[in-house]
PDB file of C-alpha atoms in Angstrom:
ATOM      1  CA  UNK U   1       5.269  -0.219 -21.725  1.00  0.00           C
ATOM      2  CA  UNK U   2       4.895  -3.907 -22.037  1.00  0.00           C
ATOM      3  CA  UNK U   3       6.171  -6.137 -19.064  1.00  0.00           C
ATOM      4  CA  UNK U   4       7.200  -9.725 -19.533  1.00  0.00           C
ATOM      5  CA  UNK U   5       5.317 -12.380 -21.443  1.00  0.00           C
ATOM      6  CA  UNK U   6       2.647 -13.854 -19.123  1.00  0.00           C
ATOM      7  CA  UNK U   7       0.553 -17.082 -20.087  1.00  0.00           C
ATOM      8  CA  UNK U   8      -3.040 -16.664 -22.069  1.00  0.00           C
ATOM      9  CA  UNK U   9      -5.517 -17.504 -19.252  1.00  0.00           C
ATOM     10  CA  UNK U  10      -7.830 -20.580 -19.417  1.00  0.00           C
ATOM     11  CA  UNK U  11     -11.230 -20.280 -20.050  1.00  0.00           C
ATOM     12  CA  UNK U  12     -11.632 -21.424 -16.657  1.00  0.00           C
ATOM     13  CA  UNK U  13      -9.661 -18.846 -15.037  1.00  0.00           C
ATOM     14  CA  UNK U  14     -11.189 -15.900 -17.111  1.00  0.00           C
ATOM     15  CA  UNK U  15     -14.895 -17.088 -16.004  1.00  0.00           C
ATOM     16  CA  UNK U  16     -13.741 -17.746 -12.326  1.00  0.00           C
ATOM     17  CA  UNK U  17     -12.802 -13.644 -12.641  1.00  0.00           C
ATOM     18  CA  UNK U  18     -15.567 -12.627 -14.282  1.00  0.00           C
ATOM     19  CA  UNK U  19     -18.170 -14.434 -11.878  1.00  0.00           C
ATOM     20  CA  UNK U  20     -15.697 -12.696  -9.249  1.00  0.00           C
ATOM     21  CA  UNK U  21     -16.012  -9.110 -10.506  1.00  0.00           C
ATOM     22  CA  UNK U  22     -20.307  -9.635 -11.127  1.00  0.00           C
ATOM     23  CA  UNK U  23     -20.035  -9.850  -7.778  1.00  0.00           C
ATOM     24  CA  UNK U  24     -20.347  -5.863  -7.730  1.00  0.00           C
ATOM     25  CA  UNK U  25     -23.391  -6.101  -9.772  1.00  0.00           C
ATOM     26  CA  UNK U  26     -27.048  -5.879  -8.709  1.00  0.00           C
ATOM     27  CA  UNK U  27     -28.816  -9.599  -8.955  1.00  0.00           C
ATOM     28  CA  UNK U  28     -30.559  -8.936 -12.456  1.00  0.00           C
ATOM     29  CA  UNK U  29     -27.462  -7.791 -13.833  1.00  0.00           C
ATOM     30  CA  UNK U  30     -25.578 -10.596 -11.933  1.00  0.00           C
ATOM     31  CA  UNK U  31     -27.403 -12.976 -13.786  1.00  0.00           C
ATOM     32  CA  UNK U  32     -27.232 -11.955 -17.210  1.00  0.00           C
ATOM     33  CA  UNK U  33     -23.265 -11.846 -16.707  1.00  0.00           C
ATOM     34  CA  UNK U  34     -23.449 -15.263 -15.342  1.00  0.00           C
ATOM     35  CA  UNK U  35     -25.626 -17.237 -18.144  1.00  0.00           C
ATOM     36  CA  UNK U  36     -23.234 -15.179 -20.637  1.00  0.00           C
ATOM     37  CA  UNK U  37     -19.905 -16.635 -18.112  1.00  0.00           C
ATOM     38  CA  UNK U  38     -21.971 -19.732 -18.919  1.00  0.00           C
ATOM     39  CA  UNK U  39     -21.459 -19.181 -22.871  1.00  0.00           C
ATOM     40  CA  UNK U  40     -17.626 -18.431 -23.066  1.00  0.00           C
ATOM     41  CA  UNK U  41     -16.421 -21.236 -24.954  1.00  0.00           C
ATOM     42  CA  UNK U  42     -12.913 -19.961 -25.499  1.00  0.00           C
ATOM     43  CA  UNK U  43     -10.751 -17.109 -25.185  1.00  0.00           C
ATOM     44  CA  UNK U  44      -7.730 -15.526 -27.181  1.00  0.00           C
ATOM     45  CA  UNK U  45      -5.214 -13.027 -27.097  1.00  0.00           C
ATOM     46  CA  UNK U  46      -2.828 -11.799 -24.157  1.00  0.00           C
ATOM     47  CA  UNK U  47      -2.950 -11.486 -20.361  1.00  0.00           C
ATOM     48  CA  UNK U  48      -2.868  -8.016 -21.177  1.00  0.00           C
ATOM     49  CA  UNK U  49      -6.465  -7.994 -23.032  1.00  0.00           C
ATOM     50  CA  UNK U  50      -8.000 -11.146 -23.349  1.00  0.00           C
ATOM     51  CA  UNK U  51     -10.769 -12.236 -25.871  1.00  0.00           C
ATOM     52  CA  UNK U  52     -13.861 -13.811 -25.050  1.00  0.00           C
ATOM     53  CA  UNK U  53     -15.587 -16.346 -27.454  1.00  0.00           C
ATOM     54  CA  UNK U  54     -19.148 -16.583 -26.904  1.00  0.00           C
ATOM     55  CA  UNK U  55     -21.310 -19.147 -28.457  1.00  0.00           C
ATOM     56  CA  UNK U  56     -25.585 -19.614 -28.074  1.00  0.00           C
ATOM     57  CA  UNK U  57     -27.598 -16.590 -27.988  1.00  0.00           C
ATOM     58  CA  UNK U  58     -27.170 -15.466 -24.115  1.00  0.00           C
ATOM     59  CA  UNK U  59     -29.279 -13.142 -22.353  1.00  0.00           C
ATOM     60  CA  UNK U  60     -27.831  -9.249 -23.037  1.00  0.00           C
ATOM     61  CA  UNK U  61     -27.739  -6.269 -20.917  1.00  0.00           C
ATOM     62  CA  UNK U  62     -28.328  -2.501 -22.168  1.00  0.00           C
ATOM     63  CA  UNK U  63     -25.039  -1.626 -22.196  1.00  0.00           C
ATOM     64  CA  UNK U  64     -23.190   0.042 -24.752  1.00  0.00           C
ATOM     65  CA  UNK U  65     -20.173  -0.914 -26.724  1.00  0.00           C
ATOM     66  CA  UNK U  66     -17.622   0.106 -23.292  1.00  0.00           C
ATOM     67  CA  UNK U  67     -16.326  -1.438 -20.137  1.00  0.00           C
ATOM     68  CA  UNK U  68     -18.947  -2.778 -17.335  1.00  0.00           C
ATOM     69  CA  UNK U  69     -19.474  -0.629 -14.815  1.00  0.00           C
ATOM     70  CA  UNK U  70     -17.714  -3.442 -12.272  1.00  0.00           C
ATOM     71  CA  UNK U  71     -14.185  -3.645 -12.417  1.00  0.00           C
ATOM     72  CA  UNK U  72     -12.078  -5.624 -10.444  1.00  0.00           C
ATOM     73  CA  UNK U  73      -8.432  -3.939  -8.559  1.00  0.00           C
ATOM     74  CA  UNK U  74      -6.232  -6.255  -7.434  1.00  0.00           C
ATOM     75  CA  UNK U  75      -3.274  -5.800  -4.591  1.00  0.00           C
ATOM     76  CA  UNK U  76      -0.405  -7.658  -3.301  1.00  0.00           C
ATOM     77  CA  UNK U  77      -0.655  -9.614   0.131  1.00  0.00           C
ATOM     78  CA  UNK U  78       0.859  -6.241   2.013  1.00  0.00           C
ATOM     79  CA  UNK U  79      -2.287  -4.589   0.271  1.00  0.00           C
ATOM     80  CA  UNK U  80       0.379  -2.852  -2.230  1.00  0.00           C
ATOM     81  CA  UNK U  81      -2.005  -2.639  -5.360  1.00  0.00           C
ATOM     82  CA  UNK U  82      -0.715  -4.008  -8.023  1.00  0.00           C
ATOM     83  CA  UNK U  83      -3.553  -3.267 -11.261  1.00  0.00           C
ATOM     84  CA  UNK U  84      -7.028  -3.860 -12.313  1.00  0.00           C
ATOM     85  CA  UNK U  85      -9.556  -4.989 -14.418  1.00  0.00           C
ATOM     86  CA  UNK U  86     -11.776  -3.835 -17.045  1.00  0.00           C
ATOM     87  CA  UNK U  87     -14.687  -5.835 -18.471  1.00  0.00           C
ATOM     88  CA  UNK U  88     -15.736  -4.830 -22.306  1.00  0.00           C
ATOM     89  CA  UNK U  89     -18.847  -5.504 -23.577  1.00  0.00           C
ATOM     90  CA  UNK U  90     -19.970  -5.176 -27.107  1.00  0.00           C
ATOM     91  CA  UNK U  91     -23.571  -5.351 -28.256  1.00  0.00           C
ATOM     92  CA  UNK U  92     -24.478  -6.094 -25.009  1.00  0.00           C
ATOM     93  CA  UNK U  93     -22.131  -8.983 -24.273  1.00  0.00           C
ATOM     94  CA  UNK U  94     -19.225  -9.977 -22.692  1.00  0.00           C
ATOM     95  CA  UNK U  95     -16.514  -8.868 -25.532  1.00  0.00           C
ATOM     96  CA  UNK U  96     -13.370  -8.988 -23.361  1.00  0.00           C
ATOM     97  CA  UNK U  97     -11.357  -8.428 -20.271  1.00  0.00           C
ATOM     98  CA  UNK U  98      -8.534  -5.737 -19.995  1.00  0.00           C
ATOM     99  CA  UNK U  99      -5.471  -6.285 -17.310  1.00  0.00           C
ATOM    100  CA  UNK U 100      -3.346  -3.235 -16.387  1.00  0.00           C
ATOM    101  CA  UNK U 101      -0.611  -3.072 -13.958  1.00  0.00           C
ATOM    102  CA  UNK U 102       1.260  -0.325 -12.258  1.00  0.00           C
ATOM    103  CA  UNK U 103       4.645  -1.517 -12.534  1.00  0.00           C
ATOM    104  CA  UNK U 104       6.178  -3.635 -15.607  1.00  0.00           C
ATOM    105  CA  UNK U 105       6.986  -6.452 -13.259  1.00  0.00           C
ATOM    106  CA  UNK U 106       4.269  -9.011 -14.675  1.00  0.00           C
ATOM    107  CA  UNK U 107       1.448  -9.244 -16.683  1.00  0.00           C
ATOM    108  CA  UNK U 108       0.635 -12.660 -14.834  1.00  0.00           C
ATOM    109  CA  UNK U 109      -2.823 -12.553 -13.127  1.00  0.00           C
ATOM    110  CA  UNK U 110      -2.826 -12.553  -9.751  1.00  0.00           C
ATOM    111  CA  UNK U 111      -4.845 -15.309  -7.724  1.00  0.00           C
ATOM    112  CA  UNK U 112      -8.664 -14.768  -7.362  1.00  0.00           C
ATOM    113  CA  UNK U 113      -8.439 -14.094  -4.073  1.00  0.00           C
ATOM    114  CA  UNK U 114      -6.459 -10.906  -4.672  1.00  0.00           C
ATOM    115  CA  UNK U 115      -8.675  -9.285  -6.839  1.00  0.00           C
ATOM    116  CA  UNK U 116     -11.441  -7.295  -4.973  1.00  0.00           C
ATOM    117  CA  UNK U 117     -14.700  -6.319  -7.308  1.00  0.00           C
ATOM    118  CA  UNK U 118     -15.989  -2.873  -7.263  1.00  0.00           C
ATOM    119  CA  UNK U 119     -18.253  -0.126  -9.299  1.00  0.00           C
ATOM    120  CA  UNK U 120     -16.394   1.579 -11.431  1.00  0.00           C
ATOM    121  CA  UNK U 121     -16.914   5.694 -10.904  1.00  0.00           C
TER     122      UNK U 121
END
């Protein structure tokens, strides 16, 4: 079920999250998301699964063609949560980021602030 249309994000507001949920990361892994944050010259798609446009040759992690192993959940200012994210890398890089939401209400991101980064299980 698809909620309401929500704006594409900015490139600045998808590497703001991403630097957010790399939080969860070790340092050596921290910094090969970061120079590859660096890289994202543009993004397309939805709020619902955004595209990430690198350019350059950025360092790569060993990771396979599947989500990150951070993730970010994010909850409502009663602590009501409210969806999560999903980071998918391909070839090693930074492919794109996947929003889902419990309820149909909005596909709009919520602020930074709400959005807590964790290892995924």
């Amino acid at each position: 079920m698809t909620g309401p249309k929500a704006p594409v994000p900015t490139v600045d507001e998808a590497r703001a999250l991403l630097r957010r949920i790399a939080g969860a990361l070790g340092p050596a892994e921290r910094a090969i998301v970061a120079a590859q944050v660096e890289s994202i010259v543009s993004v397309s798609g939805t709020a619902e699964y955004l595209d990430l446009h690198l350019e350059g040759d950025p360092p790569r992690l060993d990771w396979p063609e599947a989500p990150l192993h951070a993730r970010g959940d994010a909850a409502d200012a009663e602590g009501e949560p409210l969806g999560g994210f999903l980071v998918w890398m391909k070839t090693g890089l930074l492919d794109s980021i996947e929003f889902h939401v419990y309820t149909a209400d909005s596909y709009t991101w919520p602020p930074l602030d709400a959005v807590e980064p964790r290892l995924r299980d």
